[in-house]
Short mmCIF file of C-alpha atoms in Angstrom, two decimals:
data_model
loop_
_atom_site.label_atom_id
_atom_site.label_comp_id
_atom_site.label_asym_id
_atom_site.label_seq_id
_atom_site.Cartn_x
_atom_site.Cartn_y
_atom_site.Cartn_z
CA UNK A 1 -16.89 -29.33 -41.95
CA UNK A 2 -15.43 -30.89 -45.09
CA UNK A 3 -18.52 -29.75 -46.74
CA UNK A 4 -18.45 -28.35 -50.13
CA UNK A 5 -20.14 -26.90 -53.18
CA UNK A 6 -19.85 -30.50 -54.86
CA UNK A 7 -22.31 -33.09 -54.04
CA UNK A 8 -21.28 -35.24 -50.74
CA UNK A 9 -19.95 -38.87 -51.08
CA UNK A 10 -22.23 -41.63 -49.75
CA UNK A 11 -22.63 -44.66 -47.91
CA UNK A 12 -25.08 -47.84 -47.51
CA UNK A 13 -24.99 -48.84 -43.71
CA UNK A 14 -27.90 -51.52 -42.80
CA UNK A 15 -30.06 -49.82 -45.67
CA UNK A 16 -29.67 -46.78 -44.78
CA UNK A 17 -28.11 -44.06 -47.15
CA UNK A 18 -25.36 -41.70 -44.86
CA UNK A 19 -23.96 -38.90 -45.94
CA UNK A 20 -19.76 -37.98 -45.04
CA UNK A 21 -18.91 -34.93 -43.18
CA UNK A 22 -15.51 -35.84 -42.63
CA UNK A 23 -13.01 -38.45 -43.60
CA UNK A 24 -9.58 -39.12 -43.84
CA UNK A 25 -7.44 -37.95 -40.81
CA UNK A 26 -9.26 -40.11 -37.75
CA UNK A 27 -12.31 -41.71 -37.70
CA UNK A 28 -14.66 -40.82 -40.62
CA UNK A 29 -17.83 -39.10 -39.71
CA UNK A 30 -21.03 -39.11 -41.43
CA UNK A 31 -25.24 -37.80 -40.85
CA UNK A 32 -27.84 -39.65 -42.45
CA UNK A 33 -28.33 -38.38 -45.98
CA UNK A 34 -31.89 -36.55 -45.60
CA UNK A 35 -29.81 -33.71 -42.66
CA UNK A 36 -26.88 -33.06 -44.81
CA UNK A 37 -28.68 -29.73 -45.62
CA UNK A 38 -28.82 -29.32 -42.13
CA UNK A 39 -25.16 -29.55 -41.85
CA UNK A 40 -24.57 -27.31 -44.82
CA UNK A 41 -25.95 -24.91 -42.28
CA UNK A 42 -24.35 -24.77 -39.71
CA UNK A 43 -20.82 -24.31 -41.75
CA UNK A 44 -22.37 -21.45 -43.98
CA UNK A 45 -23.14 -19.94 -40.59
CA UNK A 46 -20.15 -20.49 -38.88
CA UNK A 47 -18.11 -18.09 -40.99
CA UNK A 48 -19.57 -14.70 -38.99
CA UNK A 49 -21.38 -16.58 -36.23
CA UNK A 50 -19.17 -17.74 -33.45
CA UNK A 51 -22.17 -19.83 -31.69
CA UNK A 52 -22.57 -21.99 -35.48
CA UNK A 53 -18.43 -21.68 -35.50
CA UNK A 54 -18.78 -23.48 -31.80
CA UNK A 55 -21.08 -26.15 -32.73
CA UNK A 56 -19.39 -27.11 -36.26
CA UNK A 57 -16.27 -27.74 -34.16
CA UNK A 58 -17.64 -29.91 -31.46
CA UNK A 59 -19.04 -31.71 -34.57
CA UNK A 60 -16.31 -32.18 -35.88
CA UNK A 61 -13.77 -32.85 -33.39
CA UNK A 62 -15.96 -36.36 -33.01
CA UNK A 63 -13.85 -37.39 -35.52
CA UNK A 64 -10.72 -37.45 -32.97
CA UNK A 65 -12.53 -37.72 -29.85
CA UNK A 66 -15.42 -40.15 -28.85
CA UNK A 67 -14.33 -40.68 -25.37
CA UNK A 68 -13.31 -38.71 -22.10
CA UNK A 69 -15.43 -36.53 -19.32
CA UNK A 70 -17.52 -35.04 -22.11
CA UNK A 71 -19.24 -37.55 -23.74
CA UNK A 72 -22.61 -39.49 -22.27
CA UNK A 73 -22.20 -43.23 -22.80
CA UNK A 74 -25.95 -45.16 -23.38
CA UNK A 75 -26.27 -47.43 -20.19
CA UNK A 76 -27.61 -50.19 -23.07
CA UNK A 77 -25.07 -49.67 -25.41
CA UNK A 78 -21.47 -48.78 -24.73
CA UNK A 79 -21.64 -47.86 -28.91
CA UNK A 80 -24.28 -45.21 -28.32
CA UNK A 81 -23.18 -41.63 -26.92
CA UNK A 82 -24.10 -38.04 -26.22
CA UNK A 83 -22.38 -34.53 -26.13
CA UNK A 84 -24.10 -31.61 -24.36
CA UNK A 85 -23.53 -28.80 -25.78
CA UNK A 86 -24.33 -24.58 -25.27
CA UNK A 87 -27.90 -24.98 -26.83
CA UNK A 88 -28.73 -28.59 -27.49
CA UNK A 89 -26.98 -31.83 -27.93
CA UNK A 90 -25.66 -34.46 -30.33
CA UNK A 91 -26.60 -38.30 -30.29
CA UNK A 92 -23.98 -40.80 -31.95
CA UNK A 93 -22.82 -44.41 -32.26
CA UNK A 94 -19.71 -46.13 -32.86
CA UNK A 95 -19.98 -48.41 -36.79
CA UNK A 96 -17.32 -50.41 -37.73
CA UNK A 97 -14.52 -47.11 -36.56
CA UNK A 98 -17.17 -44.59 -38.32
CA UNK A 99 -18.78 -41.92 -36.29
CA UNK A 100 -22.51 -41.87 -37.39
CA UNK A 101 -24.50 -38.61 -36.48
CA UNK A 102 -27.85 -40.31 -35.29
CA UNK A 103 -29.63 -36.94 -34.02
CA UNK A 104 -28.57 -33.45 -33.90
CA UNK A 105 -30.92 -30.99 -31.44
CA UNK A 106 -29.36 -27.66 -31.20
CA UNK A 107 -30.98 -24.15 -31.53
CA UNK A 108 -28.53 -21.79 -34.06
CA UNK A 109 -30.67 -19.08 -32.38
CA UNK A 110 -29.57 -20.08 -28.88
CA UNK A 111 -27.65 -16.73 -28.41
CA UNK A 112 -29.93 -14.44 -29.16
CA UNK A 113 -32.97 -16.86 -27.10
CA UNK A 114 -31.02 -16.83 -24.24
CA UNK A 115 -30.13 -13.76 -23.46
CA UNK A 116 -27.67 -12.87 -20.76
CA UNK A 117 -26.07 -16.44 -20.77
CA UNK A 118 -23.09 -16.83 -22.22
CA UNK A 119 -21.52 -15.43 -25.63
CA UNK A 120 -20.83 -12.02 -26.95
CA UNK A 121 -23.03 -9.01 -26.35
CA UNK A 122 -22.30 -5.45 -28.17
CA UNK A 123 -22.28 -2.95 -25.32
CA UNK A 124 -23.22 0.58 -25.65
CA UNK A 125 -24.66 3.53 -23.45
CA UNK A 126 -28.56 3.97 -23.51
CA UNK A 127 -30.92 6.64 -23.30
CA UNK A 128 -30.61 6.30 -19.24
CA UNK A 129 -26.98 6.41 -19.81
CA UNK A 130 -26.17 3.05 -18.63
CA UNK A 131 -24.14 0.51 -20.50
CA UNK A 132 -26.72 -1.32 -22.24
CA UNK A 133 -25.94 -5.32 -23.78
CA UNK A 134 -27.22 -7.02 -26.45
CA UNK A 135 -26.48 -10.29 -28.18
CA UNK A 136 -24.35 -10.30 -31.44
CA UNK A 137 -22.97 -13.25 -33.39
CA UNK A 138 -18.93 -11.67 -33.78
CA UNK A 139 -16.83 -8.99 -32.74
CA UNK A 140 -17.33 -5.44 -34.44
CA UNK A 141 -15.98 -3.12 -32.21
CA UNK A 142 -12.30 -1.73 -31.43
CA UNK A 143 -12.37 -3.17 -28.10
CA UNK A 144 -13.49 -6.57 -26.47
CA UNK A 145 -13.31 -7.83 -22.57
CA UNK A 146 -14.49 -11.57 -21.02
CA UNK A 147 -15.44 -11.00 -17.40
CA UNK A 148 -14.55 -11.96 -13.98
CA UNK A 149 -16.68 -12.86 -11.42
CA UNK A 150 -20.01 -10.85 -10.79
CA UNK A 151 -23.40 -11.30 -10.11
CA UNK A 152 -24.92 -10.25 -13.64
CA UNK A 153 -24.47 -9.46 -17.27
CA UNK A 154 -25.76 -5.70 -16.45
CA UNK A 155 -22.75 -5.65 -13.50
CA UNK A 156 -20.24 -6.68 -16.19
CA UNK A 157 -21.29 -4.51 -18.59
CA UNK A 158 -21.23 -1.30 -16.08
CA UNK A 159 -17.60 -3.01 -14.55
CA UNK A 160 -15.64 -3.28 -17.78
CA UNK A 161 -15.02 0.34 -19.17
CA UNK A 162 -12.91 1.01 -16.42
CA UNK A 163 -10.13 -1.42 -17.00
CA UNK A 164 -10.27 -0.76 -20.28
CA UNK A 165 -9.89 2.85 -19.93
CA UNK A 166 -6.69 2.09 -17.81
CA UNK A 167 -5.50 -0.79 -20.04
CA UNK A 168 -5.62 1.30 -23.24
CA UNK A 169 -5.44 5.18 -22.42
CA UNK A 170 -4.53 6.40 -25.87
CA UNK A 171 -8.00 4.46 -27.02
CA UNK A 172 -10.64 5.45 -24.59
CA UNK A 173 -14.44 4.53 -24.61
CA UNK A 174 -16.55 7.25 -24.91
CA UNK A 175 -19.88 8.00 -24.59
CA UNK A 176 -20.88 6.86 -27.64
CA UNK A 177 -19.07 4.07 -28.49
CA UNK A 178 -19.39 0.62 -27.87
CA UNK A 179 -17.12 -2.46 -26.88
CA UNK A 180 -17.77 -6.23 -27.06
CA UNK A 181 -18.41 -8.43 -24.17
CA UNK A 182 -17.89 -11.78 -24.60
CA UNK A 183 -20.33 -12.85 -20.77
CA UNK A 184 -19.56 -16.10 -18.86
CA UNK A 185 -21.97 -16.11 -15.70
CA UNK A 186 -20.67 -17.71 -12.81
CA UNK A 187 -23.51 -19.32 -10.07
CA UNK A 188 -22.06 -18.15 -6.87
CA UNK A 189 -18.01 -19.11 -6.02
CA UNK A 190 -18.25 -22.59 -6.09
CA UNK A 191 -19.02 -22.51 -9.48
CA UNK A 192 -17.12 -19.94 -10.51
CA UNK A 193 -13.87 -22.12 -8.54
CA UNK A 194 -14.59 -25.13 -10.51
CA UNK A 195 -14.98 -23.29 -13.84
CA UNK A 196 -11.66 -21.41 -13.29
CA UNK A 197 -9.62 -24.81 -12.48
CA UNK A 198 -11.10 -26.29 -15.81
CA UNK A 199 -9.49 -23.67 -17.68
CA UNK A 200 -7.01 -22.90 -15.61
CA UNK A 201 -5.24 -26.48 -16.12
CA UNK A 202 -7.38 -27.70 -19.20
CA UNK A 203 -8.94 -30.68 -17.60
CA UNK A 204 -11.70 -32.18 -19.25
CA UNK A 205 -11.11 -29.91 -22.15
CA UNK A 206 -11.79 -27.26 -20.16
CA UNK A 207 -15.58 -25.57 -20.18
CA UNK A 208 -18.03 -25.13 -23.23
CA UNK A 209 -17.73 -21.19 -22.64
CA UNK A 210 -14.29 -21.50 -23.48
CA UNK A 211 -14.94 -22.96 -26.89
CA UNK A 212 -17.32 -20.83 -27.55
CA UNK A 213 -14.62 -17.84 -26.87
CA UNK A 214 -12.35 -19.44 -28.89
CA UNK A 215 -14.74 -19.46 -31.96
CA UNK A 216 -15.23 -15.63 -31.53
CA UNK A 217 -11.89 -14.89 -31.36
CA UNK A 218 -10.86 -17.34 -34.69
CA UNK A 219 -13.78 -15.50 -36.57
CA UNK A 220 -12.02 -11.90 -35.70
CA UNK A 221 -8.68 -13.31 -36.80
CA UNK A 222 -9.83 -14.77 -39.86
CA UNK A 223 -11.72 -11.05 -40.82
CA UNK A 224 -7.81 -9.68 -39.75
CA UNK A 225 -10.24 -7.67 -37.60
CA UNK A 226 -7.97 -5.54 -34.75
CA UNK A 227 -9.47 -6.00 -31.37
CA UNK A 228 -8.26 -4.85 -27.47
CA UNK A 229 -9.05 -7.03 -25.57
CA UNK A 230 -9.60 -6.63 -21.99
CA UNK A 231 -9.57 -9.64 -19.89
CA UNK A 232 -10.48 -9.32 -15.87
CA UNK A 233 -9.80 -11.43 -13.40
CA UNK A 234 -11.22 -14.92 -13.32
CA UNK A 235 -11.80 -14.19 -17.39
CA UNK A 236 -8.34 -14.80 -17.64
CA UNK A 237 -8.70 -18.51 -17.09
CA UNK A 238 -11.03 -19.13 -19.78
CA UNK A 239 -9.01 -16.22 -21.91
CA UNK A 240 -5.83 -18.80 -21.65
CA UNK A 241 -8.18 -22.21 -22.16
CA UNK A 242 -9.94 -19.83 -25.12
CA UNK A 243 -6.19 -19.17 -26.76
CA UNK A 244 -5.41 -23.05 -26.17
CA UNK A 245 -7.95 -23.95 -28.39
CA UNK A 246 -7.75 -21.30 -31.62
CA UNK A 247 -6.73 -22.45 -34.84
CA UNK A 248 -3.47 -21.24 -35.34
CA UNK A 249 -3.78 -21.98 -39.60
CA UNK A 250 -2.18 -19.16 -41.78
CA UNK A 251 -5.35 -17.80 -42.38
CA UNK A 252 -5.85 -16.90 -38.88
CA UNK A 253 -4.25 -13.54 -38.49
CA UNK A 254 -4.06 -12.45 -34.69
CA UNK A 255 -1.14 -10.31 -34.78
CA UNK A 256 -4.26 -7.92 -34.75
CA UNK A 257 -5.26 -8.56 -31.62
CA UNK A 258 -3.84 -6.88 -28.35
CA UNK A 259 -4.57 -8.20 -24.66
CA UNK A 260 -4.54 -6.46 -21.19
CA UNK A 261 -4.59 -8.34 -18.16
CA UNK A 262 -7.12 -7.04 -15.35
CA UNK A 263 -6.67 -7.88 -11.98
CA UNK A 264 -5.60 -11.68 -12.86
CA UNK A 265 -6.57 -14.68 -10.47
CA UNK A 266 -4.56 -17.12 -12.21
CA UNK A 267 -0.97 -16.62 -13.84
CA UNK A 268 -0.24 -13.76 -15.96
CA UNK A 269 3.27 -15.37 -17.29
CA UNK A 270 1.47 -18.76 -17.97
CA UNK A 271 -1.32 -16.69 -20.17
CA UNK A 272 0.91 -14.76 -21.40
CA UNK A 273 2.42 -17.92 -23.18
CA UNK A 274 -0.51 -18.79 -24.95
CA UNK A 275 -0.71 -15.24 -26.53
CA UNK A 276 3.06 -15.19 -27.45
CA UNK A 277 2.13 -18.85 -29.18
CA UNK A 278 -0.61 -17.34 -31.42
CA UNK A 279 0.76 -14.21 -32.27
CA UNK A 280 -1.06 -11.47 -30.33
CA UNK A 281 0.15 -8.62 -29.08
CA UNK A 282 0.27 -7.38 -25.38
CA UNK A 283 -0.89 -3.86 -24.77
CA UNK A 284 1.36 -1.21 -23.72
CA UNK A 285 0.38 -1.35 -19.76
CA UNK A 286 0.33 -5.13 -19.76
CA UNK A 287 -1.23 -5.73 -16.44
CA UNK A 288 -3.08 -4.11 -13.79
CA UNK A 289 -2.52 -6.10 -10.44
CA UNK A 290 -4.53 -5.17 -7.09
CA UNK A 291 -1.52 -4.52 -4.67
CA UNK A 292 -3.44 -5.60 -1.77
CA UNK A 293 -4.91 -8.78 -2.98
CA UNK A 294 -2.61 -11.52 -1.74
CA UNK A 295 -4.44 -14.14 -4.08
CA UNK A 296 -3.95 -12.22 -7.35
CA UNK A 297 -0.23 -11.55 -6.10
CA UNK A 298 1.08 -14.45 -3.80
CA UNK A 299 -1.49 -17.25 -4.64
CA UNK A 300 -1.75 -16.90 -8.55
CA UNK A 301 2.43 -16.48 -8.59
CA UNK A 302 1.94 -12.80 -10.17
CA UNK A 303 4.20 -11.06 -7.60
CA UNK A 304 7.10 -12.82 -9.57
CA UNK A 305 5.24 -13.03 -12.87
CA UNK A 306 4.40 -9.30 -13.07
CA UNK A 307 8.21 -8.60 -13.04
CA UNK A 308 8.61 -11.24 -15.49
CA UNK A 309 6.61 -9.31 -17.34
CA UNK A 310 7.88 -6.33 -17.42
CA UNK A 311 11.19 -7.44 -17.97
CA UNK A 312 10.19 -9.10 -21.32
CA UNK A 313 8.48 -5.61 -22.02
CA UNK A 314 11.85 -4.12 -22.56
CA UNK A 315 10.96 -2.60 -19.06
CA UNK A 316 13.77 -4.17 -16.90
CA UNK A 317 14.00 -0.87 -14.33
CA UNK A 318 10.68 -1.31 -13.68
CA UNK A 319 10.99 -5.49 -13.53
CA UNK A 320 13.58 -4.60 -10.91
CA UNK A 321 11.56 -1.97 -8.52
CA UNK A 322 8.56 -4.05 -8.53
CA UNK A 323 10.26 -7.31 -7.95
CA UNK A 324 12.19 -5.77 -4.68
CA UNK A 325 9.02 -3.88 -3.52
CA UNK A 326 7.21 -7.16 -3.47
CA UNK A 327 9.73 -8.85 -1.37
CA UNK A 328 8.61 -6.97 1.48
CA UNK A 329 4.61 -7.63 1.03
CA UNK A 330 4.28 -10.87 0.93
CA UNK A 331 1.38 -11.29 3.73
CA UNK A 332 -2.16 -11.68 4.93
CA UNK A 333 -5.41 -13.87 4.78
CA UNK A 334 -6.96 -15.85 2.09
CA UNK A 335 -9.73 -18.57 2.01
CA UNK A 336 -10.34 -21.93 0.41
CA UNK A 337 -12.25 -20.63 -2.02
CA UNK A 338 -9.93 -18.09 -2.93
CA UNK A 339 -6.98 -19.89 -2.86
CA UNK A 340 -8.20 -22.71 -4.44
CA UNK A 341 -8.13 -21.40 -8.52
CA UNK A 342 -5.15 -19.42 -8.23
CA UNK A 343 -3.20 -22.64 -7.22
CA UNK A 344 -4.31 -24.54 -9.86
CA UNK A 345 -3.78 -22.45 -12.17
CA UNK A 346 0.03 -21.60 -10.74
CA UNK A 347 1.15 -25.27 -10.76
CA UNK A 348 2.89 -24.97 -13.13
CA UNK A 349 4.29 -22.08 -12.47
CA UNK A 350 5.16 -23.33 -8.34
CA UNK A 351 6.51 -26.53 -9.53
CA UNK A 352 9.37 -24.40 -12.13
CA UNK A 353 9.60 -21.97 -9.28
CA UNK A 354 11.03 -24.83 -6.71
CA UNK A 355 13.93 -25.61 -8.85
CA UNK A 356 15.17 -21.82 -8.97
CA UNK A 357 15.46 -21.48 -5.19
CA UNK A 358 18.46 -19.52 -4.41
CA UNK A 359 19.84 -16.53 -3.89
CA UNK A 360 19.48 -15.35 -7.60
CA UNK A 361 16.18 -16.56 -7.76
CA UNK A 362 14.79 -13.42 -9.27
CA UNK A 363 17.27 -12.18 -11.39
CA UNK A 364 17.18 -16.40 -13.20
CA UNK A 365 13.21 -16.11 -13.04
CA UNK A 366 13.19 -12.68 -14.93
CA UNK A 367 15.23 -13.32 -18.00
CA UNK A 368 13.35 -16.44 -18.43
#
């Protein structure tokens, strides 16, 4: 946070004494002098606990942004504002192009307070033999997932092995071992719809879960710690905000990290992008796709993208089969609510795919 072991500059604003937390690049940011300690905190904490990790950077990143969807402006003062944030909230006001801190309410202990909302849980069979979570501040374990939609944390837990069973079969979870699940809830579709599109397309900055992901995954790079992740179906959209927003410094190493995606509702090739950007590694199966799920095939573009894929796997047979067999099943019913995500978050991907019409189309869209 710009902090250090050497005492913090100061300065006199109205009388007061303020402390800096950051200056130079963009606007400089300070907290009044008596909650530097405070702030001394939160960055001591934030190098093995992705929740302090989360908070420091929202701090920070006042520096460069004051404005947009998620600040609170104060209906008396257009200088005073607020950002909500996973576990509290931070009050500010605009001083001559300085960003001064005015109150800072946030629980470090939010994570382990609210359990079953949303952060990382170590998962591991209990004496009932059922996957058991519990909240943990970074990743330990060989292999990690972010779920999809489902109707609790104990659902997720129980869901997960599966896929990643299937996405890494020479690493298999046994009885006794544990994996890492990083749990977003979702209240019912609509919610889970408008959380996906966020992420999917990065509007507003996309959701406060995906930050905190983000953090979680920058603490394993920086510990060069190897992880599999396993990332299932509408995961995949806050997976691909998540990798938007890691620090991609030297001293992040995520060549150690490998990804498999489960049953994707938005764009494989478009995620896939962000991973090749930061340097992580795709697993050996790649992708599991349902066949019979027109919105994970048709609706999210992966019926093309799969092939893509494959072909960029060194795979190009198999690119070819699968891109011919899906020719003929194209078909079938989907609803708003369905639909609605996957086109979002295939835009980009529909809008690249209009300009390749022809009669080469897949053969130009595979060696892309």
């Amino acid at each position: 946070m710009g902090l250090s072991n050497s005492e913090p500059a100061f300065k006199l604003i109205n009388g007061i004494k303020w402390a800096y937390l950051k200056r130079g690049n963009g606007r400089n940011l300070l907290c009044m002098a008596s909650t530097y300690e405070l702030f001394e905190k939160i960055e001591k904490k934030a190098k093995i606990d992705f929740h302090s990790l989360y908070v420091q950077k929202q701090i920070i990143g006042l520096s460069a942004d004051t404005g947009g969807f998620r600040n609170l402006f104060n209906k008396f003062s257009a200088l005073k504002r607020k950002l909500k944030l996973q576990g509290g909230e931070i009050e500010y006001e605009m001083c001559g192009g300085d960003v001064l801190l005015t109150r800072l309410t946030i629980d470090l202990n939010y994570h382990n307070v609210n359990v079953k909302g949303v952060g990382l849980y170590e998962v591991q069979k209990d004496i009932k033999d059922e996957w058991a979570p519990k909240p943990v501040k970074s990743i330990s374990t060989t292999h990690a997932a972010v779920n999809g939609t489902v109707k609790s944390i104990e659902q997720s837990a129980k869901l997960l092995p599966d896929f990643i069973n299937h996405g890494y079969p020479q690493a298999p979870l046994g009885n006794k071992d544990k994996y890492t699940l990083f749990h977003n809830p979702y209240n019912g579709f609509a919610d889970a719809d408008w959380k996906c599109i966020q992420d999917s397309t990065g509007i507003f900055g996309g959701t406060q879960a995906a930050r905190q992901l983000a953090a979680a995954i920058e603490i394993a790079a920086k510990e060069h710690r190897e992880v599999n992740w396993t990332v299932h179906e509408r995961g995949c959209a806050i997976f691909k905000q998540a990798l938007r927003l890691v620090n991609t410094a030297p001293q992040y190493d995520y060549s150690k990290q490998t990804v498999f995606y489960a049953n994707a509702v938005v764009n494989i090739e478009l995620i896939d992008q962000q991973r090749k950007r930061v340097g992580m590694q795709l697993s050996k199966k790649g992708f599991l796709t349902n066949k019979t799920s027109v919105h994970q095939g048709f609706i999210a573009g992966n019926w093309v993208s799969e092939s893509a894929i494959l072909w960029q796997m060194g795979n190009k047979g198999g690119a070819i089969t699968k891109g011919l067999a899906r020719i003929t099943k194209i078909g079938g019913a989907t609803t708003f609510s369905i639909a609605m995500p996957g086109l979002m978050g295939a835009a980009p991907w529909v809008i690249g795919l209009i300009g390749m019409l022809g009669p080469n189309l897949f053969a130009r869209y595979s060696n892309q």
